[in-house]
XYZ file of C-alpha atoms in Angstrom:
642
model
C -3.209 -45.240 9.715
C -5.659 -44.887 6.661
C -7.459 -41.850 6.785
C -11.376 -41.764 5.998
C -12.596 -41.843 2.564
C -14.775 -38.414 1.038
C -18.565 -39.247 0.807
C -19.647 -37.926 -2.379
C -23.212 -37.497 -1.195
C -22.064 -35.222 1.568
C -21.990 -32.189 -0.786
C -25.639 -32.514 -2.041
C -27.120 -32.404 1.409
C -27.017 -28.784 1.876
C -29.105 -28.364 -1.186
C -31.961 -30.800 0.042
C -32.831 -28.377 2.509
C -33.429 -25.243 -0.001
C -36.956 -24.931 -1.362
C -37.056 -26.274 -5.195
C -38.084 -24.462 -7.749
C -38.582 -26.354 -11.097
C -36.580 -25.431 -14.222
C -40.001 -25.413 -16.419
C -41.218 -22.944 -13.777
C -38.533 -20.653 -14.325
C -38.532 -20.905 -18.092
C -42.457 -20.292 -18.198
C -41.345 -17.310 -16.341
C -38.586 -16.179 -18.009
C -41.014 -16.749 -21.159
C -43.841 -15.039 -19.569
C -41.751 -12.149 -19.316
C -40.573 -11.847 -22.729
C -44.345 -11.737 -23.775
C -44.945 -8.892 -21.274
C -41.989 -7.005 -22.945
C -42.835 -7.713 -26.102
C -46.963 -7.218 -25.971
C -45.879 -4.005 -24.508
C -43.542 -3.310 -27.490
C -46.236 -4.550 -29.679
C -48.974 -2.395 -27.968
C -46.768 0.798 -28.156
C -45.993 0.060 -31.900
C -49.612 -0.946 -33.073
C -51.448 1.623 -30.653
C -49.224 4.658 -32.694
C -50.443 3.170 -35.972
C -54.015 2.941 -35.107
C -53.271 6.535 -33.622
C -52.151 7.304 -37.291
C -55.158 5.484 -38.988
C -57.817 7.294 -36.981
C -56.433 10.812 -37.576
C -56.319 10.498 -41.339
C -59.674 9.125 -41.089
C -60.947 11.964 -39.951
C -58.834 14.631 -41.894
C -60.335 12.406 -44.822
C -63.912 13.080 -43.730
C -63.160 16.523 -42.977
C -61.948 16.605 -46.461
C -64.982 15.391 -47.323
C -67.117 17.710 -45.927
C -65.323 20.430 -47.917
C -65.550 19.365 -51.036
C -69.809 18.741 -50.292
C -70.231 22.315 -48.770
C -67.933 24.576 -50.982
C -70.352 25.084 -53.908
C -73.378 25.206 -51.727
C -72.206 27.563 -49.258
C -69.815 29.925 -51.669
C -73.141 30.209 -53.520
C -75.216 30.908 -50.477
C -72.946 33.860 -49.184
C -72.959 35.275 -53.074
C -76.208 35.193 -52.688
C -76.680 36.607 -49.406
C -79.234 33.798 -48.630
C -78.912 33.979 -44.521
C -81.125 30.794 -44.115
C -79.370 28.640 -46.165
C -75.965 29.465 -44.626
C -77.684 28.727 -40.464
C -78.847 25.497 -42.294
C -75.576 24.279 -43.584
C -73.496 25.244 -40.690
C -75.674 22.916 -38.134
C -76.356 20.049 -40.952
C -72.327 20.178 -41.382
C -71.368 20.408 -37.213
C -73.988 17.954 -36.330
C -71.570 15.398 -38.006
C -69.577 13.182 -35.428
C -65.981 13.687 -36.246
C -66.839 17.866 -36.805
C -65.876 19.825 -33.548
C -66.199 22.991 -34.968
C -66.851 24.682 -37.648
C -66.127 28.432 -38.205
C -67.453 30.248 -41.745
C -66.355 33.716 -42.207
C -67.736 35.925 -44.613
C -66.003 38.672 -46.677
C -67.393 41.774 -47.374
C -65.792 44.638 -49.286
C -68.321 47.443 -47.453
C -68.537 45.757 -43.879
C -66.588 44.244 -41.250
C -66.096 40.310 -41.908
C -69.301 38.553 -40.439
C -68.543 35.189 -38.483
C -71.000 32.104 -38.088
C -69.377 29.333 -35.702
C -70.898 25.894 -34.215
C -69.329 23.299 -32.285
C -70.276 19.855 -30.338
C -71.373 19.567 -27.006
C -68.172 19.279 -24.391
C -65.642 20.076 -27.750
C -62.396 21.745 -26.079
C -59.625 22.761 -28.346
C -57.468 20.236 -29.227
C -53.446 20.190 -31.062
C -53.846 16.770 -31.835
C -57.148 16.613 -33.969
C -56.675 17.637 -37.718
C -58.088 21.388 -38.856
C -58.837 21.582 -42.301
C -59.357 25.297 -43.745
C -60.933 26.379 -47.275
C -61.008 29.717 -49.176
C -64.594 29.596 -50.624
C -64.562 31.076 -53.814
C -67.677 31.575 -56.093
C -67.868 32.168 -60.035
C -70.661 34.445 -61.216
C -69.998 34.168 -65.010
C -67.615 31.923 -66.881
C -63.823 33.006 -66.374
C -64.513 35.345 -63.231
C -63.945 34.519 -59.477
C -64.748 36.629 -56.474
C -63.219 35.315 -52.740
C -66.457 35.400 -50.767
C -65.351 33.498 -47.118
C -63.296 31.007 -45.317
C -64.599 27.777 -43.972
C -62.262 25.955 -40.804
C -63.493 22.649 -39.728
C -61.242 21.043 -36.779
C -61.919 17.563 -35.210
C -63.190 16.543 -32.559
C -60.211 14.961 -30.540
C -62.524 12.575 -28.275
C -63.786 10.901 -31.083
C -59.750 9.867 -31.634
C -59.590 8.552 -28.247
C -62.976 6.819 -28.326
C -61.645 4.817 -31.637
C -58.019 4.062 -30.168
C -59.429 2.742 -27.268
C -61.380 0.354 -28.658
C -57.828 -0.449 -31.066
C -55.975 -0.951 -27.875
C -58.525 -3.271 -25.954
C -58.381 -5.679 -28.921
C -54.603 -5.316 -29.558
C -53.942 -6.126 -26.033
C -56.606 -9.180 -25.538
C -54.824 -11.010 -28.573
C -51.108 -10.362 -27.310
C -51.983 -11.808 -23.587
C -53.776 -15.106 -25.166
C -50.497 -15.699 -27.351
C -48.457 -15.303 -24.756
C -50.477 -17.181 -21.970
C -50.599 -20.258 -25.029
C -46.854 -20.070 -25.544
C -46.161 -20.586 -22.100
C -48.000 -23.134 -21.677
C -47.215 -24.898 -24.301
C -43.007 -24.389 -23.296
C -43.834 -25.561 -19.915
C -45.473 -28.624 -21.391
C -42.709 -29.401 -23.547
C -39.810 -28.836 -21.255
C -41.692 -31.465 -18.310
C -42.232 -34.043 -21.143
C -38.251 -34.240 -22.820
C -36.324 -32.682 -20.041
C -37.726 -31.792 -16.399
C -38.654 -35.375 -15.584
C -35.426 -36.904 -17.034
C -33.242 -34.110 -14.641
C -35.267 -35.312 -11.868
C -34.471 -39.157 -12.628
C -30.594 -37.670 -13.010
C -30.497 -35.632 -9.225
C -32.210 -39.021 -7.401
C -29.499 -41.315 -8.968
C -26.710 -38.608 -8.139
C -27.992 -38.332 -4.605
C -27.876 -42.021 -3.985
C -24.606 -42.246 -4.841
C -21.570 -43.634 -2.654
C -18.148 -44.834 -2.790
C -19.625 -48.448 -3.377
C -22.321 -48.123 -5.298
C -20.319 -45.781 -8.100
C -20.410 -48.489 -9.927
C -23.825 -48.361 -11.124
C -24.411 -46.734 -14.048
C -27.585 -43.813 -15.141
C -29.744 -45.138 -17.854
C -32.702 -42.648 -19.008
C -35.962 -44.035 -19.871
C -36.416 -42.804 -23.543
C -36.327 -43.581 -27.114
C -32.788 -44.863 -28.218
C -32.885 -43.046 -31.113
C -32.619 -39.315 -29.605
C -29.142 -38.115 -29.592
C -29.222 -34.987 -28.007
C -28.316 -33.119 -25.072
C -29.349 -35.651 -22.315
C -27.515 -38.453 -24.002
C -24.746 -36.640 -23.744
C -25.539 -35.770 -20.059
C -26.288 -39.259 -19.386
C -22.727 -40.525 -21.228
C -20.810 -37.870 -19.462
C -22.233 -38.918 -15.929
C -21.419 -42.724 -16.422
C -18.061 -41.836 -17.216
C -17.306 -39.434 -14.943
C -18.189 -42.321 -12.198
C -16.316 -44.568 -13.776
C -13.504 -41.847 -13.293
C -14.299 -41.121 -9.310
C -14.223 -45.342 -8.651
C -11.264 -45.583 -10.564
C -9.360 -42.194 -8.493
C -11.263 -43.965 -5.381
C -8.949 -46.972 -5.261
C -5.890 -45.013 -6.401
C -6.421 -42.782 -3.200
C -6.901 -46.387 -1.007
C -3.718 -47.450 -2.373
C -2.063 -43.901 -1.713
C -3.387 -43.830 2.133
C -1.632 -47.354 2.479
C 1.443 -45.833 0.936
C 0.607 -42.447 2.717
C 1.190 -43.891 6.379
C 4.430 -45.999 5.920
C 5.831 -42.355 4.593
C 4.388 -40.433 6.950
C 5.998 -42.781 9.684
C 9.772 -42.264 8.474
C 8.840 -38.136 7.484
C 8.235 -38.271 11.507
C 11.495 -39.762 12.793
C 13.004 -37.719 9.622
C 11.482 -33.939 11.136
C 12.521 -34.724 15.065
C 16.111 -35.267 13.097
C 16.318 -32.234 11.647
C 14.273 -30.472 14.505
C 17.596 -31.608 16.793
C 19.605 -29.825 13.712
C 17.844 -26.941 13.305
C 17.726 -26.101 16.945
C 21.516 -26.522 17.102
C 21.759 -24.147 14.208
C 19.385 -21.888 16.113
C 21.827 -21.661 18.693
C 24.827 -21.246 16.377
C 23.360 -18.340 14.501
C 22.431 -16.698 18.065
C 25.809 -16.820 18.825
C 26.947 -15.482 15.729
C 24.389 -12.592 15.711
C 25.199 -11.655 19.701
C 29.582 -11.795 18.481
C 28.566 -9.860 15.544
C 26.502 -6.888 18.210
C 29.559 -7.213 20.266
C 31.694 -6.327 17.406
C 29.297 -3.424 16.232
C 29.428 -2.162 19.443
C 33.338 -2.773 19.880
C 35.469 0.214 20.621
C 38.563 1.296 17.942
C 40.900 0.451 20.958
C 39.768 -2.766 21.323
C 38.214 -4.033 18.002
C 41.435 -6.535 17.884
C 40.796 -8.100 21.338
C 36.998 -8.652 20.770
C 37.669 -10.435 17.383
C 40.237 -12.245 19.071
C 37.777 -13.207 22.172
C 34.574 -14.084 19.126
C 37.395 -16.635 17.861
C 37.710 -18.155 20.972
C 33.979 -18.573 21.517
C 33.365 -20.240 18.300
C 36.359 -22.511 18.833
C 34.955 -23.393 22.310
C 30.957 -24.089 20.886
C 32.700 -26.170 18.602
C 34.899 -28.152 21.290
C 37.775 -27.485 19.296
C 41.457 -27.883 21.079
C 43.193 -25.541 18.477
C 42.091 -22.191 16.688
C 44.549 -20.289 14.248
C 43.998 -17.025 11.913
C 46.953 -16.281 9.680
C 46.763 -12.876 8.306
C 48.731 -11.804 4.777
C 51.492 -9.232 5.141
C 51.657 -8.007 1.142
C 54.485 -5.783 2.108
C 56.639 -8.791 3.225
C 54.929 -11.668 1.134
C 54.370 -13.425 4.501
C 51.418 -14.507 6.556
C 51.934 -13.184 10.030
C 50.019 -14.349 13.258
C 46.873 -12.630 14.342
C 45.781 -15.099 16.795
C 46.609 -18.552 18.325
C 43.918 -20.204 20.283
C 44.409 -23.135 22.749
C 42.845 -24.116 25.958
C 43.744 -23.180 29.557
C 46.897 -25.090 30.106
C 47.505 -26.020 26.505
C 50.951 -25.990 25.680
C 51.749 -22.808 23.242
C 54.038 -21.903 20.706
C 55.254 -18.371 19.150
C 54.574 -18.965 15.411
C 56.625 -16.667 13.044
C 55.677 -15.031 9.888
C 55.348 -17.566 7.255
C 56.326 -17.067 3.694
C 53.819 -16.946 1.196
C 55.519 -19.414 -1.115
C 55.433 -22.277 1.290
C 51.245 -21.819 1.462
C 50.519 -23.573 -2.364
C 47.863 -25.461 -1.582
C 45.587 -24.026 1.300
C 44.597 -20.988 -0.476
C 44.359 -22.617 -4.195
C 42.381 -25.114 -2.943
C 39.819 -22.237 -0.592
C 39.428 -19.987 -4.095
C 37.744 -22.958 -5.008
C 35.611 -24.164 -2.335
C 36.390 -21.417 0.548
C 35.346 -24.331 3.174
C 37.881 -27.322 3.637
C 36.743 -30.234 6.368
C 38.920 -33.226 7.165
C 38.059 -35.701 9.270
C 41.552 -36.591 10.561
C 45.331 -35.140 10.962
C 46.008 -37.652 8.557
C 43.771 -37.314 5.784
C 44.967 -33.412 6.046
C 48.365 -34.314 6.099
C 47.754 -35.830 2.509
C 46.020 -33.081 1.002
C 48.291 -30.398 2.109
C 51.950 -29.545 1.682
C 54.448 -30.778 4.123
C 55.033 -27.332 4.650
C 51.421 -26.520 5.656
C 50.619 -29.788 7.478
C 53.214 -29.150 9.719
C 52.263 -25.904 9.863
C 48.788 -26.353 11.216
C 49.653 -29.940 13.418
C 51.801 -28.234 15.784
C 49.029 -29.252 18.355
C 47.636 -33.490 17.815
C 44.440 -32.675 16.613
C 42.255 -34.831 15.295
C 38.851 -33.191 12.213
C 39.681 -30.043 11.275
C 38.898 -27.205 9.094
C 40.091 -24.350 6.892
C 38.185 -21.283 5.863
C 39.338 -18.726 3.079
C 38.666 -15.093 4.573
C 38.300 -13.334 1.011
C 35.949 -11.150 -0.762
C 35.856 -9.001 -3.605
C 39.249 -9.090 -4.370
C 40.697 -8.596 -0.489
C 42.425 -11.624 1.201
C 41.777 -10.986 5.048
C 43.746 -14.501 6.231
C 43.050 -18.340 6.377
C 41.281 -19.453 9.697
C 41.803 -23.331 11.133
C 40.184 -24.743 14.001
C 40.769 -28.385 14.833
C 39.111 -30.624 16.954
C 40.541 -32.941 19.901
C 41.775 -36.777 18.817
C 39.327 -38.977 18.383
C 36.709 -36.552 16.962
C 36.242 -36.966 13.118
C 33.213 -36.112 12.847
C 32.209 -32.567 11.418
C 27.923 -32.623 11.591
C 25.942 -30.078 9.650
C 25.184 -27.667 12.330
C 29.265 -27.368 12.762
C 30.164 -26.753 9.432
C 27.300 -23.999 9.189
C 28.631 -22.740 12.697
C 31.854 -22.146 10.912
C 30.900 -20.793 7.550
C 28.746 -18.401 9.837
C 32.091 -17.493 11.566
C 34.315 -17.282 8.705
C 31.865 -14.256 7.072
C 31.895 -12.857 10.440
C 35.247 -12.382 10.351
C 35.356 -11.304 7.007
C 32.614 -8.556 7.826
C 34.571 -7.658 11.050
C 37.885 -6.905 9.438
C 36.376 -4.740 6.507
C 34.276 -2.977 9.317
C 37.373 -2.270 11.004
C 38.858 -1.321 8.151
C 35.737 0.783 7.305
C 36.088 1.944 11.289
C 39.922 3.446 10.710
C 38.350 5.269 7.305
C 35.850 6.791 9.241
C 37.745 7.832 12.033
C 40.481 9.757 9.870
C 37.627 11.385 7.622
C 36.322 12.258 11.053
C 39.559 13.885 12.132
C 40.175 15.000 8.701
C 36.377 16.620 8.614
C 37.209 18.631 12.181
C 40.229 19.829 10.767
C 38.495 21.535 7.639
C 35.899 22.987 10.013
C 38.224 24.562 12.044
C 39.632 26.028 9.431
C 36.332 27.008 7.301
C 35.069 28.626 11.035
C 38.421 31.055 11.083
C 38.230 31.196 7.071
C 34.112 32.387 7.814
C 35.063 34.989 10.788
C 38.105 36.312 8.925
C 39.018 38.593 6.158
C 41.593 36.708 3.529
C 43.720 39.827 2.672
C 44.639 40.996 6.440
C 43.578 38.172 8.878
C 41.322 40.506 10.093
C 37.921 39.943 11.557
C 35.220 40.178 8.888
C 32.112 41.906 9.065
C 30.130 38.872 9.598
C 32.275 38.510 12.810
C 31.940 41.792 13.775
C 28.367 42.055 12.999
C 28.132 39.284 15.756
C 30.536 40.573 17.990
C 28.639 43.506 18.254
C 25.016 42.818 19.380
C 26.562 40.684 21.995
C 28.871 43.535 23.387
C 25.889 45.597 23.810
C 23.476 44.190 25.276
C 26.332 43.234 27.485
C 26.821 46.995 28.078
C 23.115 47.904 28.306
C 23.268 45.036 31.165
C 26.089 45.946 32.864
C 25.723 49.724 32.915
C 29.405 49.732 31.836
C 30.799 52.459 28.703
C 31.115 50.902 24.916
C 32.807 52.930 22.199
C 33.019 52.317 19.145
C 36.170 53.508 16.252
C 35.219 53.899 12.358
C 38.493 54.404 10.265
C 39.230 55.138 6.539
C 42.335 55.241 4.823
C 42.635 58.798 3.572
C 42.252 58.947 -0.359
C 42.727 55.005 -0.674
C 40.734 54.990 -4.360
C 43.393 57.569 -5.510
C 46.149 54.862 -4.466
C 45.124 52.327 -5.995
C 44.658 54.016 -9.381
C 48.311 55.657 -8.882
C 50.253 52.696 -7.852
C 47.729 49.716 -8.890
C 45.392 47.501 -6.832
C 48.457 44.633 -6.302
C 50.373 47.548 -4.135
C 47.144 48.520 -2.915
C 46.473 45.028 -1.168
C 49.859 45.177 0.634
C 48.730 48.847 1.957
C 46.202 47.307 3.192
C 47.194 44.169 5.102
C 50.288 46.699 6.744
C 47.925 49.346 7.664
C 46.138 46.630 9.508
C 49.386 45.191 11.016
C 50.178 48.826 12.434
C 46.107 49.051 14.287
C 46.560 45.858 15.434
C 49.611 46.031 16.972
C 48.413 49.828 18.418
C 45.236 47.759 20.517
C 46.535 46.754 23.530
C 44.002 44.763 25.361
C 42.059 40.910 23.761
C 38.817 42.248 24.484
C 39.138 44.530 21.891
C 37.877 44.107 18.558
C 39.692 45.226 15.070
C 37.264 44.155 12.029
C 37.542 44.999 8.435
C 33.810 45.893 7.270
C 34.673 47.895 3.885
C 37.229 48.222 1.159
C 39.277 50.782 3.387
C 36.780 51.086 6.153
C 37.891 49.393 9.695
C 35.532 49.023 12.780
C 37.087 48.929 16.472
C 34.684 48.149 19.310
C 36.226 49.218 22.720
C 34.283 47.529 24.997
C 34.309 49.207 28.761
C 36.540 51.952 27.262
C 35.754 55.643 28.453
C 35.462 58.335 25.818
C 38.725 59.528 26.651
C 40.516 56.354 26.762
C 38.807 55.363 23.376
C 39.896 59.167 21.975
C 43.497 57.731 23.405
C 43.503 54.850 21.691
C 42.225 56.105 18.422
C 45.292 58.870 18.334
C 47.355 56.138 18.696
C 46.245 54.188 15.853
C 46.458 56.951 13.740
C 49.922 57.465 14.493
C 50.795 53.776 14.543
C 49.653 53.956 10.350
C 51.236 57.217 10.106
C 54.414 56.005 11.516
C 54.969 53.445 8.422
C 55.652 56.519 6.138
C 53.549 54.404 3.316
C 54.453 56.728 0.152
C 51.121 58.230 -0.867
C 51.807 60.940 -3.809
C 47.974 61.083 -5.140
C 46.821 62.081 -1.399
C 46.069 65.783 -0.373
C 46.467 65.123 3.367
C 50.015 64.591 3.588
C 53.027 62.310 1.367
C 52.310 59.204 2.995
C 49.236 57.371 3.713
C 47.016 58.330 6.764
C 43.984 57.593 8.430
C 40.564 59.477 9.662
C 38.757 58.212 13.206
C 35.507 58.891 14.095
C 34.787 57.809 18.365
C 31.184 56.997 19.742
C 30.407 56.281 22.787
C 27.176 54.688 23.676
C 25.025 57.214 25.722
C 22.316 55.521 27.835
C 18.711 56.586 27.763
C 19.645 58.028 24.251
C 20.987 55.054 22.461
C 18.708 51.968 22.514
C 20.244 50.131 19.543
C 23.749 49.436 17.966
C 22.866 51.419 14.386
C 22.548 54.527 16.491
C 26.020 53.770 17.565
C 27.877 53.114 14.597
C 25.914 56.063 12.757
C 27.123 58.337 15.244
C 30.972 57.065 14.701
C 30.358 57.661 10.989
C 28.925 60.915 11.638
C 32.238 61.864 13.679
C 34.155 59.646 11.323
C 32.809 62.383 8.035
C 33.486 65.715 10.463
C 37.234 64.443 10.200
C 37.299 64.068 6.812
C 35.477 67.513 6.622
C 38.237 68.941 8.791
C 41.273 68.112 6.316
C 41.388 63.866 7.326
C 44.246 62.573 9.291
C 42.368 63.452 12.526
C 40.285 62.031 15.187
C 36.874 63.314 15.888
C 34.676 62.415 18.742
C 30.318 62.383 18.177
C 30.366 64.889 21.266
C 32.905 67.100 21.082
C 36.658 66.796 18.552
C 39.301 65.962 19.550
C 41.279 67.292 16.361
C 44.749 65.828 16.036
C 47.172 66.495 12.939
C 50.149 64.728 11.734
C 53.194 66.367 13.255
């Protein structure tokens, strides 16, 4: 099939249909342009000098005028001659580029006297020159007497009326230049280059595959060598190029269908493949969710089952994974695969030393395919031929399950007699498989790891939780845990309606121990006064805490106050009773305790604070009283060591 060949006029026709606009056209106004700029530059440049010119005119005639006045009128005002002065003043401001004039007159007896003129419609002006003159007269030889000031300023209009005139002219003469220029580009460029760009676009435009032949010739003199010759050389060749690449691409198209034929039956080939690899990897992806998903109980029995599926997809009569036993040097037997009603065999471990060439042979190429029993037979050892042809099978294949320095087992699957064939969707199918596999045993692996560093994990957080509610030194609860024991037990109370009391206790003169018998002997006081109070609490509800050094909390919940003063007595004589030597103490030779007892009191008590600051409150009267005692917030209940 030979496909259509480009039409090189094709791409010009869009631009027939835009409006043309010649290239002399744009240069006359591109030039055009440049003369407005420029005139305007020219204007601006010529218009300040004439500026300049006019105004030192005029300071020059204003100059002038002072050096033709000074003598007359410095004599005049010596001489007091009134008429002379009116004359010169008007003579001097009837002059054109005079706008005023101002003459003042000094006098040593008087105020100054001022005589001023100025033209019709004058209006002060900071851009006209002002010239002023200290007239001086000389009576005699070598004296001089200051006798006025003359100021003559110019008449600004007059500047304007002569730069206006300056500017006409400047700007007639720029436009003409610029108007001939222009016309005189445009008449050049349509003579040596608009026509000849013309002739160029029509022969372009006519061109077609068979007529690219025909080569652009310019009508003008031979002897210019310029731009257009080039053009003109350039175009010729450059068709001589497109005929050329037109018959390649005629000869291609030929060439183009026979390949395009066989690239046809060659894509619904490996369309077929590809599809049955699309299948294969599906089923490796869904045995790989299904071992994910597998539980720890069972992990064994789903890779066993994924085996069995592969072996199946691949119509294989015989599947075998051999998995190394390091301990023994063996390969043992993780699973034997044969049809339904396929004769079996139990396979023993199998020493190491009779597998030589299976797994030297998989280090180097991890996939081995044979295409009979036979051919197998020769590669292998006796040992492992035999090994792997206890069922008549007829291609089969090994696959190395290794990886980063962990042997996992050798996997064989072979196929019925009278298959040798292993096609390219197969051997993917198993390479697919054998990293499956490989994955699936260090998951499981992975999967026993986690579960101990699971169990291992609960373990240590059982422990940090009793390690968190407990004191170290007497197994105690800890303030933390009594903190939260507490809030709970009242509102629980406050609910209920039901009595709470609450025991502070303090070792009598504990600081003094330790400093007498040192802080190691003090510990052990410590953890066997605790022994005795917990062994004197009868009931589990009841809560013993360490929240101090020497200080102990007991929270009694629905204990009266009597049964709480009960049990407080007989905590004091459970510590009392270990006869604990205590020489440093003043309340008796052995080491004793001080209780204070609160007991919540509704409608007076609305928070636990109030509650343990009324047991500390009782717990100081004892100490007050001589220690060793028990004393109730309400009323004590004093009781002595006997």
């Amino acid at each position: 099939m030979q496909a259509p060949r480009p039409s090189l006029a094709h791409p010009t026709a869009p631009l027939a249909d835009r409006p043309s606009q010649s290239l002399g056209t744009r240069l006359v106004l591109v030039t055009l342009g440049f003369c407005f700029v420029f005139t305007l530059l020219t204007v601006g440049v010529r218009t300040y000098s004439a500026w300049n010119e006019a105004w030192s005119a005029m300071d020059a005639d204003l100059t002038l005028l002072e050096q033709v006045y000074q003598q007359t009128l410095s004599k005049a005002i010596w001489e007091m001659d009134r008429d002379s002065l009116h004359t010169h003043v008007d003579s001097t401001a009837q002059v054109a580029v005079v706008g005023r004039i101002t003459l003042k007159l000094h006098s040593k007896n008087r105020a100054p006297e001022v005589f001023e003129r100025s033209a019709q419609g004058w209006q002060p002006s900071t851009l006209a020159p002002t010239r002023r003159l200290d007239l001086v007269y000389e009576p005699f030889p070598g004296g001089t007497e200051s006798v006025g000031e003359l100021t003559l300023m110019g008449d600004e209009r007059v500047l304007w009326a002569r730069l206006r005139g300056e500017v006409r002219n400047i700007v007639i003469t720029q436009l003409l230049q610029s108007l001939l220029l222009a016309g005189l580009i445009m008449l050049m460029f349509s003579r040596t280059v608009t026509v000849h760009v013309k002739h160029i676009a029509q022969h372009l435009g006519q061109l077609t595959p068979d007529t690219m032949r025909q080569t652009l010739h310019l009508v003008r003199d031979p002897r210019h060598r310029d731009e257009l010759t080039l053009l003109e050389s350039g175009v010729n060749q450059l068709q001589g190029k497109l005929a050329d690449h037109l018959a390649q691409l005629g000869r291609y198209e030929k060439e183009l269908g026979a390949h395009r034929d066989h690239l046809a039956r060659l894509v619904q080939e490996r369309t077929a493949e590809l599809e049955s690899l699309t299948e294969a990897q599906q089923l490796v992806l869904g045995l790989s969710n299904r071992l994910i998903h597998a539980p720890h109980e069972s992990f064994d029995a789903c890779q066993q089952a994924c085996v069995a599926e592969v072996a199946q997809r691949l119509g294989a009569n015989h599947a075998l994974w051999l998995v190394p036993d390091k301990d023994h040097n063996v390969f043992r037997l993780f699973y034997d695969w044969r049809p339904e009603g396929a004769d079996t065999a139990v396979l023993g471990p199998v020493p190491a030393d009779t597998m030589t060439h299976v797994p030297a042979r998989l280090a180097r190429e991890e996939l081995l395919f044979f295409f009979s029993q036979a051919e197998m037979g020769r590669s292998l050892s006796p040992q492992e031929a035999a090994l792997f042809s206890s069922q008549p099978v007829g291609a089969c294949a090994l696959a190395l399950l290794h990886s980063d320095g962990e042997d996992f087992g050798v996997l064989f699957v072979g196929k019925p007699l009278g298959q040798g064939e292993w096609p390219p969707e197969d051997r993917a199918l198993l390479a697919m498989t054998a990293q499956l596999l490989l994955h699936s045993v260090r998951h499981k692996s992975q999967l026993i790891s986690i579960l101990a560093t699971q169990e291992a994990l609960r373990a240590a957080n059982r422990q940090l939780e009793v390690l968190s509610r407990h004191d170290p030194l007497t197994g105690l609860s800890n303030r933390r845990h009594f903190d939260e024991i507490k809030e709970d037990e009242f509102q629980r109370a406050l609910r209920s309606g039901k009595p709470l009391s609450l025991l502070i206790c303090d070792i009598d003169y504990f600081k003094a121990f330790n400093d007498h018998y040192g802080h190691a002997t003090g510990d052990q006081c410590l953890r066997a006064v605790a022994d005795a109070m917990n062994a004197a609490i009868a009931r589990s509800g009841d809560v013993l805490a360490r929240i101090g050094g020497e200080e102990f909390a007991i929270l009694l919940p629905a204990t009266s106050e009597t049964a709480a003063l009960q049990v407080a007595e007989r905590v004091r004589l459970a510590v009392a009773e270990l006869h604990i030597a205590h020489e440093a103490s003043k309340a008796g030779p052995t080491v004793t305790i001080s209780i204070g007892v609160a007991q919540l009191r509704f409608g007076r008590i609305t928070h636990f604070d109030a509650l343990f600051e009324a047991a500390d409150q009782a717990l100081y009267r004892a100490k007050e009283s001589g220690r060793n005692r028990v004393e109730s917030s309400v009323a004590s209940a004093p009781h002595s060591a006997t």
